[in-house]
Short mmCIF file of C-alpha atoms in Angstrom, two decimals:
data_model
loop_
_atom_site.label_atom_id
_atom_site.label_comp_id
_atom_site.label_asym_id
_atom_site.label_seq_id
_atom_site.Cartn_x
_atom_site.Cartn_y
_atom_site.Cartn_z
CA MET A 1 -133.80 132.72 101.47
CA THR A 2 -132.88 130.29 98.67
CA LYS A 3 -132.69 126.54 99.19
CA THR A 4 -128.97 126.66 98.37
CA LEU A 5 -128.24 129.27 101.06
CA THR A 6 -130.39 127.40 103.58
CA ALA A 7 -128.49 124.18 102.93
CA THR A 8 -125.15 125.97 103.26
CA LEU A 9 -126.07 127.49 106.61
CA ALA A 10 -127.34 124.14 107.87
CA ALA A 11 -124.00 122.54 106.98
CA LEU A 12 -122.04 125.26 108.80
CA LEU A 13 -124.01 125.16 112.07
CA PRO A 14 -122.36 121.96 113.44
CA LEU A 15 -118.91 123.41 112.73
CA VAL A 16 -119.72 126.63 114.58
CA ALA A 17 -121.08 124.68 117.54
CA GLY A 18 -117.93 122.56 117.62
CA CYS A 19 -115.81 125.70 117.98
CA SER A 20 -117.69 127.05 120.98
CA ALA A 21 -115.39 128.80 123.45
CA THR A 22 -117.53 127.46 126.28
CA GLU A 23 -117.08 123.79 125.37
CA PRO A 24 -116.36 121.96 128.66
CA ARG A 25 -113.16 120.04 129.30
CA PRO A 26 -113.55 116.28 129.36
CA ALA A 27 -114.51 114.70 132.67
CA PHE A 28 -111.68 112.83 134.37
CA SER A 29 -111.84 109.76 136.62
CA PRO A 30 -108.58 109.68 138.62
CA ALA A 31 -107.39 106.40 140.08
CA PRO A 32 -107.78 105.90 143.86
CA THR A 33 -105.67 108.43 145.77
CA ALA A 34 -104.18 108.08 149.26
CA SER A 35 -103.83 111.06 151.59
CA VAL A 36 -100.90 112.23 153.71
CA LYS A 37 -100.34 115.33 155.81
CA ALA A 38 -97.44 117.76 155.75
CA ARG A 39 -95.15 117.81 158.77
CA GLY A 40 -93.92 121.32 157.99
CA GLU A 41 -93.96 124.21 155.56
CA THR A 42 -91.71 127.04 154.47
CA ALA A 43 -92.29 130.71 155.02
CA ALA A 44 -94.24 132.21 152.13
CA VAL A 45 -92.41 133.90 149.30
CA ALA A 46 -92.50 137.69 149.32
CA THR A 47 -94.33 138.06 146.00
CA ALA A 48 -97.97 138.29 147.03
CA ASN A 49 -101.15 137.86 144.97
CA ALA A 50 -99.32 136.06 142.19
CA ASP A 51 -98.28 132.63 140.95
CA ALA A 52 -94.74 133.02 142.29
CA ALA A 53 -93.32 130.08 144.26
CA ASP A 54 -92.38 127.34 141.81
CA ASP A 55 -89.63 124.77 142.32
CA PRO A 56 -87.51 123.40 145.21
CA ALA A 57 -84.16 121.58 145.38
CA ILE A 58 -82.79 119.78 148.46
CA TRP A 59 -79.20 119.71 149.71
CA ARG A 60 -78.56 116.98 152.29
CA ASN A 61 -75.99 117.70 155.00
CA ALA A 62 -74.45 114.27 155.49
CA ALA A 63 -72.64 115.34 158.67
CA ASP A 64 -75.77 116.83 160.25
CA PRO A 65 -78.91 115.78 158.32
CA ALA A 66 -81.22 118.04 160.33
CA ALA A 67 -79.12 120.99 159.11
CA SER A 68 -79.92 120.23 155.45
CA LEU A 69 -81.11 123.08 153.24
CA ILE A 70 -83.77 123.81 150.64
CA VAL A 71 -83.19 126.15 147.69
CA ALA A 72 -86.44 127.32 146.09
CA THR A 73 -87.59 129.79 143.47
CA ASP A 74 -89.84 132.80 143.56
CA LYS A 75 -90.15 132.95 139.79
CA LYS A 76 -90.95 136.65 139.90
CA ALA A 77 -87.97 137.62 142.05
CA GLY A 78 -85.19 135.16 142.86
CA LEU A 79 -83.97 132.34 145.09
CA TYR A 80 -84.66 131.49 148.72
CA VAL A 81 -82.59 129.29 151.01
CA TYR A 82 -84.67 127.64 153.75
CA ASN A 83 -83.78 125.30 156.61
CA LEU A 84 -85.86 122.19 157.33
CA LYS A 85 -88.03 124.17 159.74
CA GLY A 86 -89.06 126.25 156.74
CA GLU A 87 -87.33 129.38 158.00
CA ILE A 88 -85.74 131.76 155.50
CA GLN A 89 -81.95 131.67 155.78
CA SER A 90 -81.26 134.02 152.88
CA PHE A 91 -82.73 135.45 149.68
CA LEU A 92 -80.93 136.35 146.47
CA ASP A 93 -82.46 138.79 144.00
CA ALA A 94 -81.85 136.71 140.89
CA GLY A 95 -84.79 137.93 138.82
CA ARG A 96 -87.17 135.64 136.93
CA VAL A 97 -85.77 132.17 137.67
CA ASN A 98 -88.28 129.38 137.15
CA ASN A 99 -86.91 125.90 138.01
CA VAL A 100 -83.90 124.95 140.13
CA ASP A 101 -81.62 121.97 140.75
CA LEU A 102 -78.32 121.41 142.55
CA ARG A 103 -75.37 119.03 142.84
CA ASP A 104 -72.57 118.75 145.38
CA MET A 105 -69.47 118.74 143.18
CA GLY A 106 -66.90 118.25 145.93
CA PRO A 107 -63.98 120.69 145.54
CA ALA A 108 -66.07 122.84 143.17
CA GLY A 109 -68.70 123.26 145.87
CA ILE A 110 -72.47 122.89 145.84
CA ILE A 111 -73.56 124.07 142.40
CA VAL A 112 -77.07 125.45 142.00
CA ALA A 113 -78.61 125.90 138.54
CA ALA A 114 -81.77 127.85 137.74
CA SER A 115 -83.62 128.41 134.48
CA ASP A 116 -83.35 132.13 133.75
CA ARG A 117 -86.18 133.57 131.66
CA ILE A 118 -85.52 137.27 132.08
CA ASP A 119 -85.09 137.32 128.29
CA LYS A 120 -87.88 135.12 126.92
CA LEU A 121 -86.25 134.82 123.49
CA ASN A 122 -82.74 133.95 124.68
CA PRO A 123 -82.88 131.50 127.60
CA LYS A 124 -80.02 131.25 130.07
CA LEU A 125 -78.88 128.88 132.77
CA ALA A 126 -78.02 130.90 135.87
CA LEU A 127 -75.40 129.25 138.09
CA PHE A 128 -74.68 129.81 141.77
CA ARG A 129 -72.63 128.29 144.59
CA LEU A 130 -74.37 127.41 147.86
CA ASP A 131 -72.31 127.98 151.03
CA PRO A 132 -73.75 125.65 153.70
CA ALA A 133 -71.94 127.53 156.49
CA THR A 134 -73.47 130.94 155.72
CA ARG A 135 -76.53 129.43 153.99
CA THR A 136 -76.20 131.91 151.16
CA LEU A 137 -75.90 131.77 147.37
CA THR A 138 -73.13 133.39 145.34
CA PRO A 139 -73.79 134.06 141.61
CA LEU A 140 -71.23 132.43 139.30
CA GLY A 141 -72.55 133.57 135.92
CA LYS A 142 -74.94 132.61 133.15
CA VAL A 143 -74.71 130.24 130.20
CA ALA A 144 -76.75 130.45 126.98
CA VAL A 145 -78.93 127.39 126.36
CA GLY A 146 -80.55 128.00 122.95
CA THR A 147 -83.61 130.01 121.95
CA GLY A 148 -87.09 130.35 123.41
CA GLU A 149 -88.42 130.77 126.96
CA ALA A 150 -86.44 128.99 129.69
CA TYR A 151 -88.69 126.71 131.74
CA GLY A 152 -87.43 123.48 133.32
CA VAL A 153 -83.92 122.47 134.34
CA CYS A 154 -82.24 119.43 135.86
CA LEU A 155 -78.59 118.53 136.39
CA TYR A 156 -76.76 115.35 135.42
CA ARG A 157 -73.40 114.35 136.87
CA GLN A 158 -71.46 111.66 135.03
CA GLY A 159 -68.08 111.16 136.69
CA THR A 160 -66.56 114.61 136.97
CA THR A 161 -68.67 116.04 134.14
CA LEU A 162 -71.70 118.15 135.01
CA SER A 163 -74.39 118.73 132.41
CA ALA A 164 -77.70 120.56 132.49
CA PHE A 165 -80.88 119.61 130.67
CA ASN A 166 -82.74 122.80 129.82
CA VAL A 167 -86.40 122.40 128.95
CA ILE A 168 -87.63 125.24 126.75
CA LYS A 169 -91.32 126.06 126.98
CA ASP A 170 -92.06 124.75 123.46
CA GLY A 171 -90.79 121.26 124.35
CA THR A 172 -87.21 121.64 123.10
CA ILE A 173 -84.63 120.09 125.43
CA THR A 174 -80.99 121.14 125.20
CA GLN A 175 -78.21 119.25 126.94
CA VAL A 176 -75.44 121.65 127.94
CA GLU A 177 -72.07 120.39 129.17
CA LEU A 178 -70.79 122.81 131.81
CA ASP A 179 -67.23 123.99 132.44
CA LEU A 180 -66.76 125.47 135.91
CA SER A 181 -62.96 125.65 135.85
CA GLY A 182 -62.63 129.29 134.79
CA ALA A 183 -63.41 132.62 136.37
CA ALA A 184 -66.89 132.40 134.83
CA PRO A 185 -68.85 129.28 133.88
CA ALA A 186 -69.01 128.17 130.26
CA GLY A 187 -71.32 125.77 128.48
CA ARG A 188 -71.47 123.79 125.26
CA ILE A 189 -74.70 122.42 123.78
CA VAL A 190 -73.95 118.78 123.02
CA ARG A 191 -77.39 117.54 122.10
CA THR A 192 -80.96 118.71 121.40
CA MET A 193 -84.18 116.72 121.82
CA LYS A 194 -87.82 117.62 121.26
CA LEU A 195 -91.27 116.97 122.66
CA ALA A 196 -94.26 118.19 120.68
CA THR A 197 -95.84 120.65 123.11
CA GLN A 198 -95.25 122.71 126.27
CA SER A 199 -92.99 120.90 128.74
CA GLU A 200 -91.28 121.79 132.00
CA GLY A 201 -90.37 119.41 134.83
CA CYS A 202 -87.41 117.07 134.47
CA VAL A 203 -85.09 114.87 136.54
CA VAL A 204 -82.18 112.50 135.88
CA ASP A 205 -81.51 109.13 137.49
CA GLU A 206 -77.72 109.13 137.38
CA ARG A 207 -77.53 105.42 138.26
CA THR A 208 -79.31 104.37 135.06
CA HIS A 209 -78.55 107.45 132.92
CA ARG A 210 -82.24 108.08 132.34
CA LEU A 211 -83.80 111.51 131.85
CA TYR A 212 -87.50 111.96 132.67
CA VAL A 213 -89.43 114.94 131.26
CA ALA A 214 -93.05 116.06 131.81
CA GLU A 215 -94.98 117.21 128.75
CA GLU A 216 -97.80 119.12 130.41
CA ASP A 217 -100.91 118.04 128.49
CA VAL A 218 -99.53 114.71 127.26
CA GLY A 219 -97.71 112.91 130.08
CA LEU A 220 -94.34 111.60 131.14
CA TRP A 221 -91.43 110.66 128.86
CA ARG A 222 -88.07 108.96 129.31
CA PHE A 223 -84.85 109.68 127.37
CA ASP A 224 -81.30 108.36 127.45
CA ALA A 225 -79.42 111.05 129.40
CA ARG A 226 -76.01 110.28 127.90
CA ALA A 227 -74.72 112.74 125.32
CA THR A 228 -74.12 109.85 122.91
CA GLY A 229 -77.53 108.26 123.59
CA ALA A 230 -80.62 108.06 121.42
CA THR A 231 -82.87 111.12 121.30
CA THR A 232 -86.12 109.20 120.82
CA PRO A 233 -88.38 109.38 123.90
CA VAL A 234 -90.25 106.49 125.51
CA LYS A 235 -93.75 107.19 126.87
CA LEU A 236 -94.24 106.22 130.53
CA GLY A 237 -97.41 107.81 131.90
CA ALA A 238 -100.29 109.46 130.08
CA ALA A 239 -102.07 112.61 131.20
CA ASP A 240 -105.33 110.81 130.56
CA GLY A 241 -107.13 111.80 133.73
CA VAL A 242 -106.55 108.46 135.43
CA GLU A 243 -102.93 108.33 136.63
CA ILE A 244 -102.16 111.96 135.78
CA VAL A 245 -104.72 114.74 135.42
CA PRO A 246 -103.31 117.52 133.21
CA ASP A 247 -101.12 119.41 133.76
CA THR A 248 -98.17 117.07 134.17
CA GLU A 249 -95.76 119.23 136.16
CA GLY A 250 -92.84 118.65 138.57
CA VAL A 251 -90.86 115.39 138.47
CA THR A 252 -88.53 113.89 141.09
CA ILE A 253 -86.83 110.58 141.94
CA ALA A 254 -86.60 108.66 145.21
CA ALA A 255 -83.57 106.46 144.48
CA GLU A 256 -83.57 103.49 146.86
CA GLY A 257 -82.36 99.90 147.06
CA ASP A 258 -80.82 98.30 144.00
CA ALA A 259 -79.07 100.01 141.12
CA ASP A 260 -82.43 100.86 139.55
CA GLY A 261 -84.61 100.73 142.67
CA GLY A 262 -86.92 103.40 143.98
CA TYR A 263 -89.71 105.53 142.63
CA LEU A 264 -90.46 108.40 140.30
CA ILE A 265 -93.02 110.97 141.46
CA VAL A 266 -94.83 113.43 139.18
CA SER A 267 -97.22 116.26 140.03
CA SER A 268 -100.74 115.64 138.72
CA GLN A 269 -101.55 119.33 138.87
CA GLY A 270 -105.09 119.06 137.51
CA ASP A 271 -106.43 117.31 140.61
CA ASN A 272 -103.89 118.37 143.25
CA ALA A 273 -102.26 114.93 143.49
CA TYR A 274 -99.00 113.09 142.77
CA ALA A 275 -98.56 109.93 140.69
CA VAL A 276 -95.88 107.38 141.60
CA TYR A 277 -94.06 104.97 139.27
CA ARG A 278 -91.55 102.18 140.00
CA LEU A 279 -88.16 102.98 138.45
CA SER A 280 -87.12 99.38 137.82
CA ASP A 281 -89.91 98.66 135.33
CA ASP A 282 -91.73 102.00 134.81
CA SER A 283 -94.90 100.54 136.30
CA TYR A 284 -97.56 102.71 137.95
CA VAL A 285 -97.88 102.02 141.68
CA GLY A 286 -100.35 104.60 143.00
CA ARG A 287 -101.28 108.19 143.77
CA PHE A 288 -101.34 110.41 146.82
CA ARG A 289 -102.27 113.94 147.78
CA ILE A 290 -101.27 116.22 150.64
CA GLY A 291 -104.49 116.76 152.56
CA ALA A 292 -105.63 119.35 155.06
CA GLY A 293 -103.86 119.33 158.41
CA ARG A 294 -101.87 121.61 160.64
CA PHE A 295 -99.97 123.04 157.66
CA GLY A 296 -102.74 122.82 155.08
CA ALA A 297 -103.14 120.96 151.82
CA THR A 298 -101.37 121.56 148.51
CA GLU A 299 -103.12 122.70 145.36
CA GLU A 300 -101.91 123.25 141.79
CA THR A 301 -98.40 122.02 142.53
CA ASP A 302 -95.66 122.99 140.09
CA GLY A 303 -92.24 121.89 141.35
CA ILE A 304 -91.43 118.97 143.65
CA ASP A 305 -88.27 117.37 145.02
CA ILE A 306 -87.41 114.46 147.29
CA GLY A 307 -84.37 113.48 149.33
CA VAL A 308 -84.09 109.94 150.71
CA GLY A 309 -82.20 108.89 153.80
CA ASP A 310 -81.92 110.53 157.20
CA PHE A 311 -82.98 114.18 157.40
CA GLY A 312 -83.20 114.38 161.17
CA PRO A 313 -85.90 113.40 163.68
CA ASP A 314 -88.82 114.87 161.73
CA TYR A 315 -87.86 113.18 158.46
CA PRO A 316 -85.84 110.06 159.38
CA GLY A 317 -86.51 108.22 156.11
CA GLY A 318 -86.48 111.14 153.70
CA ILE A 319 -88.30 114.36 152.84
CA PHE A 320 -90.68 115.27 150.01
CA ILE A 321 -91.23 118.96 149.19
CA ALA A 322 -94.08 120.33 147.07
CA GLN A 323 -94.94 123.83 145.92
CA ASP A 324 -98.35 124.97 147.13
CA GLY A 325 -100.19 127.10 144.59
CA GLN A 326 -103.00 128.10 146.99
CA ASN A 327 -101.78 129.17 150.42
CA ALA A 328 -104.28 131.90 151.35
CA PRO A 329 -104.26 134.25 153.12
CA ARG A 330 -100.49 134.21 152.66
CA ALA A 331 -98.49 134.07 149.45
CA GLN A 332 -97.50 130.72 147.96
CA ASN A 333 -95.01 128.46 149.76
CA PHE A 334 -93.70 124.88 149.94
CA LYS A 335 -95.01 121.99 152.05
CA LEU A 336 -92.71 119.38 153.67
CA VAL A 337 -93.82 115.74 153.95
CA ALA A 338 -92.07 112.70 155.43
CA TRP A 339 -91.24 110.12 152.78
CA ASP A 340 -92.06 107.42 155.34
CA ASP A 341 -95.63 108.77 155.55
CA ILE A 342 -96.03 108.55 151.76
CA LYS A 343 -94.67 105.01 151.60
CA LYS A 344 -96.97 103.90 154.39
CA ALA A 345 -100.01 105.46 152.72
CA LEU A 346 -99.22 103.68 149.43
CA GLY A 347 -98.10 100.40 150.98
CA LEU A 348 -94.64 100.62 149.45
#
């Protein structure tokens, strides 16, 4: 072997070592994490032996809070409607719907929107109406929302206008203004924003017109939700292994108190926990996890949602719902936690 060849091989060895497929992920040191226990759980989704349950949305029955409903996705099959005891009220075969959100639009009814990724190149927003009397969903139609694989979705009501933010898997976010006045829904893309890498969870604080989006391996971002607003994001929380351990997944808001009061909660999927931020100043306030108890812990949580206020005797101050990615020996489901228990654990 010549000296030149020997030197060349010696120079290449560090590069080969640096590309090792077995290189370990960096060690994380999460911030202190409180523990709470679930007060209930839903029946498991029907799709067994698969990552299937994904995202919940809560409808609060103001006249009878204990009769409130949960709409949740089996992303392999369709949409479930549960009561607060976790019992299945109905199921709609809607195909591969990933994330879900809803808004009570008064005369137009309770509108449910789900990200439809049956066609992974041409994403759709699937729209439904929830009937609280029969506890069933009626399909209204689908609206095109751009190109790419449909992932996250969240609704934004501004006056009488309803818009949907559709998070495409590659980090593109389209804002679609919806028209529900006709026989079938229509939509118009009014704005497009972009994060650099794979993103999913999102939520809007309609009081402050702020959109929050989770970029899975990067962290949490904030946008102006208004169609005329700036499209430049503001970084809130980093997926640095301290506040959030990657992936950064579901996002929800507990709107309380003043015009910008309350908290934002994000799923720290990498260590089975949830990070909490104060809405008024974006400051980090703590972390919690759902520990083992009568209904079990949660692991690898994707979607989350929270409703504040009275939800009946089991959840008098509000209810937090989290997807459970490991629910053996049954299929995946959703765990129900009292918001009061979380606040107490974090000293809020």
